[in-house]
XYZ file of C-alpha atoms in Angstrom:
303
model
C 249.476 -2.023 -18.315
C 249.330 -0.498 -14.700
C 248.002 2.747 -16.623
C 245.387 1.327 -18.432
C 244.107 -0.680 -15.242
C 244.151 2.452 -13.394
C 241.851 4.081 -16.256
C 239.494 1.075 -16.393
C 239.027 1.340 -12.663
C 238.000 5.196 -12.893
C 235.863 4.442 -15.952
C 234.099 1.633 -14.058
C 233.447 3.659 -10.691
C 232.992 7.008 -12.575
C 231.085 6.979 -16.152
C 227.076 6.977 -16.117
C 225.100 3.907 -17.144
C 224.348 4.240 -20.901
C 220.532 4.230 -20.709
C 217.245 4.628 -22.798
C 214.310 5.939 -21.994
C 212.129 3.020 -19.525
C 215.465 0.521 -20.021
C 216.832 0.626 -16.268
C 220.201 -1.235 -16.137
C 222.046 -1.381 -13.106
C 224.069 -4.663 -13.743
C 225.713 -2.969 -17.096
C 228.901 -1.125 -17.140
C 229.758 1.625 -19.840
C 233.275 0.756 -21.071
C 235.044 3.019 -23.464
C 235.253 2.125 -27.299
C 239.357 2.268 -26.762
C 239.250 -0.156 -24.001
C 237.208 -2.555 -25.707
C 239.016 -5.052 -28.184
C 237.826 -5.431 -31.775
C 239.113 -8.831 -32.454
C 235.786 -10.437 -31.982
C 232.276 -10.757 -32.374
C 230.890 -10.428 -29.142
C 233.056 -6.827 -29.193
C 231.513 -5.623 -32.038
C 228.095 -5.960 -30.622
C 229.534 -4.355 -27.291
C 230.891 -1.715 -29.343
C 227.569 -1.013 -30.949
C 225.285 -0.743 -27.456
C 228.361 1.365 -25.439
C 227.699 -1.496 -22.483
C 229.079 -4.664 -21.184
C 227.065 -6.983 -19.145
C 227.812 -8.037 -15.245
C 226.785 -10.549 -13.485
C 222.863 -10.787 -12.836
C 221.299 -9.662 -9.297
C 217.830 -9.544 -9.860
C 217.993 -8.126 -6.004
C 219.692 -5.001 -7.927
C 217.132 -4.488 -10.648
C 214.877 -1.548 -9.841
C 210.838 -2.381 -10.190
C 209.475 -1.873 -13.848
C 206.486 0.528 -12.758
C 204.065 2.184 -15.236
C 204.318 -0.516 -17.944
C 201.449 0.703 -20.387
C 202.319 -2.334 -22.955
C 203.427 -4.904 -20.353
C 207.433 -5.271 -19.656
C 210.350 -7.239 -21.492
C 213.773 -8.223 -20.134
C 216.334 -5.707 -20.881
C 219.583 -5.852 -23.075
C 221.926 -7.969 -20.971
C 218.831 -10.640 -20.622
C 218.193 -9.899 -16.584
C 216.451 -7.136 -15.176
C 212.708 -6.317 -16.236
C 212.030 -2.682 -18.135
C 209.026 -1.335 -19.927
C 208.048 -2.756 -23.568
C 207.491 -0.089 -25.975
C 204.034 1.090 -26.748
C 202.303 1.186 -30.339
C 203.791 3.715 -33.046
C 207.542 3.649 -31.226
C 210.783 2.757 -32.325
C 211.738 -1.092 -32.058
C 214.508 -3.544 -32.899
C 213.593 -6.120 -34.891
C 214.256 -9.433 -33.934
C 213.999 -10.922 -30.546
C 217.347 -9.272 -28.997
C 216.701 -6.018 -27.538
C 219.535 -3.988 -28.533
C 218.958 -0.068 -28.691
C 215.427 0.909 -28.892
C 213.978 -2.095 -27.359
C 211.423 -4.448 -27.782
C 207.450 -4.108 -28.358
C 204.834 -5.036 -25.828
C 201.862 -7.636 -25.556
C 200.201 -7.724 -28.536
C 202.747 -5.585 -30.554
C 205.066 -6.775 -33.357
C 208.111 -4.616 -34.453
C 207.566 -4.045 -38.482
C 209.224 -1.637 -40.827
C 206.950 0.073 -43.605
C 207.225 -3.053 -45.641
C 205.570 -5.393 -42.718
C 209.218 -7.340 -42.561
C 209.265 -8.550 -39.156
C 212.796 -11.150 -39.551
C 216.272 -9.666 -39.743
C 217.278 -5.851 -40.680
C 218.338 -5.596 -44.472
C 221.732 -3.996 -45.308
C 219.465 -1.108 -45.608
C 218.052 -0.154 -42.295
C 214.492 0.554 -42.567
C 212.760 2.336 -39.543
C 211.100 0.138 -37.601
C 207.882 0.889 -35.384
C 205.322 -1.546 -32.874
C 201.983 -2.370 -34.514
C 199.398 -3.960 -33.264
C 199.029 -7.224 -34.182
C 195.212 -7.286 -33.875
C 193.380 -4.271 -35.607
C 189.940 -4.421 -34.915
C 187.974 -1.508 -33.260
C 186.226 -2.331 -29.768
C 183.771 -0.320 -28.056
C 184.686 0.511 -24.712
C 182.272 0.821 -21.767
C 183.595 4.836 -21.198
C 182.089 5.157 -24.598
C 184.936 5.706 -26.645
C 185.889 3.326 -29.927
C 189.209 1.963 -29.710
C 190.959 1.462 -32.727
C 192.572 -1.674 -31.572
C 193.117 -3.818 -28.472
C 196.416 -2.509 -28.123
C 195.021 1.116 -27.535
C 192.298 -0.214 -25.262
C 194.962 -2.072 -23.131
C 196.726 1.069 -22.767
C 193.654 2.664 -21.569
C 192.453 0.377 -19.107
C 196.183 0.554 -17.471
C 194.835 4.103 -16.620
C 191.424 3.129 -15.570
C 191.284 -0.401 -14.386
C 187.163 0.224 -14.307
C 187.413 -0.061 -18.056
C 185.509 -2.694 -19.847
C 184.967 -4.039 -23.197
C 180.882 -3.154 -24.557
C 181.275 -5.598 -27.795
C 183.489 -5.306 -30.809
C 183.144 -3.052 -33.560
C 182.906 0.905 -32.482
C 180.901 2.717 -30.359
C 177.629 3.601 -31.609
C 177.593 7.726 -31.921
C 176.434 10.811 -33.232
C 178.731 11.903 -35.748
C 181.851 13.903 -34.862
C 183.242 16.680 -36.990
C 186.910 15.976 -36.614
C 187.895 18.853 -38.981
C 185.527 21.546 -39.418
C 185.589 23.612 -43.090
C 187.475 27.096 -42.381
C 186.594 30.438 -43.463
C 188.620 32.020 -46.305
C 188.942 34.949 -48.570
C 189.928 35.117 -51.833
C 189.369 37.139 -55.355
C 187.051 36.984 -57.907
C 187.949 33.749 -60.472
C 189.768 31.734 -57.745
C 189.335 27.995 -56.789
C 187.772 27.500 -52.951
C 188.088 24.409 -51.058
C 186.147 23.601 -48.247
C 186.978 20.375 -46.038
C 185.076 18.350 -43.192
C 186.014 15.321 -41.867
C 183.441 13.489 -39.788
C 183.971 10.296 -37.581
C 180.665 8.245 -36.754
C 179.375 4.816 -36.836
C 176.931 3.789 -38.299
C 179.169 5.853 -40.851
C 177.492 9.438 -41.907
C 175.870 10.992 -44.755
C 177.576 14.333 -45.168
C 175.717 16.865 -47.295
C 176.717 20.675 -48.261
C 174.412 23.718 -47.555
C 174.855 27.650 -48.506
C 172.748 29.778 -46.172
C 170.188 31.737 -48.477
C 170.043 28.912 -50.946
C 167.485 26.332 -50.765
C 169.380 23.512 -52.177
C 171.665 20.732 -51.379
C 174.788 21.513 -53.176
C 176.261 21.161 -55.700
C 172.811 21.290 -57.013
C 172.862 22.052 -61.147
C 175.731 24.669 -60.642
C 178.347 24.252 -62.991
C 180.975 25.870 -60.981
C 180.618 23.655 -57.445
C 181.377 20.466 -57.189
C 181.255 18.077 -54.123
C 183.238 15.058 -53.541
C 183.438 12.465 -50.543
C 185.450 9.407 -49.511
C 186.095 7.277 -46.570
C 189.009 8.181 -44.500
C 191.843 9.460 -43.177
C 191.461 6.873 -40.559
C 188.648 4.130 -39.776
C 184.876 4.947 -39.875
C 185.706 8.464 -40.850
C 184.295 10.571 -43.861
C 186.083 12.974 -45.513
C 183.886 15.853 -47.559
C 184.917 18.366 -50.110
C 183.514 21.153 -51.689
C 184.939 23.086 -54.340
C 183.950 25.930 -56.268
C 185.888 26.983 -59.563
C 186.072 30.552 -60.891
C 184.340 32.270 -58.042
C 182.401 35.084 -58.298
C 181.024 37.478 -55.215
C 177.705 35.908 -55.617
C 179.592 32.658 -53.761
C 180.441 34.761 -50.978
C 178.323 33.757 -47.682
C 178.153 30.994 -44.657
C 178.580 27.395 -46.003
C 177.716 24.672 -43.807
C 179.046 20.895 -43.683
C 175.896 18.262 -42.196
C 176.807 15.267 -41.175
C 173.749 12.761 -39.860
C 173.544 9.078 -39.152
C 170.190 7.154 -37.804
C 171.746 8.394 -34.309
C 171.542 12.159 -34.506
C 173.504 15.282 -36.725
C 176.191 17.896 -36.278
C 176.892 20.666 -38.742
C 179.700 23.049 -38.733
C 180.135 26.790 -40.625
C 182.320 28.552 -42.395
C 182.359 31.981 -44.490
C 183.875 32.653 -47.714
C 184.592 35.653 -49.334
C 184.810 36.359 -53.013
C 186.082 39.782 -53.810
C 186.337 41.991 -56.739
C 189.849 43.231 -57.583
C 189.540 46.713 -55.659
C 188.026 44.812 -52.570
C 190.757 42.648 -52.771
C 193.088 45.019 -52.880
C 191.850 46.893 -49.992
C 191.382 43.976 -47.944
C 194.866 42.824 -48.261
C 196.416 45.838 -47.486
C 194.414 45.721 -43.920
C 195.711 42.212 -43.499
C 199.545 43.635 -43.842
C 198.762 46.934 -41.400
C 197.219 44.540 -39.051
C 199.737 41.996 -39.223
C 202.281 45.262 -38.583
C 200.210 46.209 -35.758
C 200.749 42.741 -34.400
C 204.105 42.530 -34.331
C 204.831 45.840 -32.998
C 202.267 45.035 -30.119
C 204.480 41.497 -29.434
C 208.078 43.228 -29.799
C 207.769 46.246 -27.317
C 210.626 49.010 -27.586
C 213.360 48.207 -25.353
C 214.818 51.328 -23.667
C 218.728 51.904 -22.880
C 217.790 52.575 -19.228
C 215.701 50.305 -17.117
C 212.961 52.105 -14.820
C 212.065 50.642 -11.335
């Protein structure tokens, strides 16, 4: 018995506090599982967390600083710690056990939207903002929800809201089309993702062709849909059974009543012999780059 008590004293004095990001718990003590009884439900909960709470002394609590989503009580219900931000893992329910609790305006949900108790098969739960309405900040940025705005205002105390809904803006091309090369008879696809409010109209053009694509060409098709995020539009230009005459510069043009913007990409459609030469040159260039990035090591160092 004396040996167990001595071992316990050593653990209490030397073991580091079991900690998580933003979770200071000065009044908790780490106790190995071997020294904790397993006959009661409370001990089972302690084993899961790996800590046991001591007396709550608020004077010993470190200040919770830099909490962009507010603060919550720690797992012992004593000290304040930073609450979890949008997108961070969280504990379902109102017990701060492992991941932590969500901050102001946030709720802990699984992919199925459950907020009650955990099921037998545990699911990944994350903090989600309760209000998903976009708003415009005085900095000209659009915040997709109030939680993002609160987080930004923590770093910018002068930030104010200009009103509900996104900021009115000239279209912004978030994902421009990418240049590519392929062989005759292949399929080529260009993607253009645009953010704008009011929503933008997106059209495709090819230099040298005085027509908005697809025109009446049966090999060219254009598709557009909303997303992937709010107030964004994704547009694809696809060319089937491409021939060399389809080579050239293609431009994605996005416009609304505030202005327009464009981005371009170059498509190369090569005949079989041209494609073979192109691939050989690409392989040689890649080898040269690899040799350059891994210089030869010599057995002897020179100074």
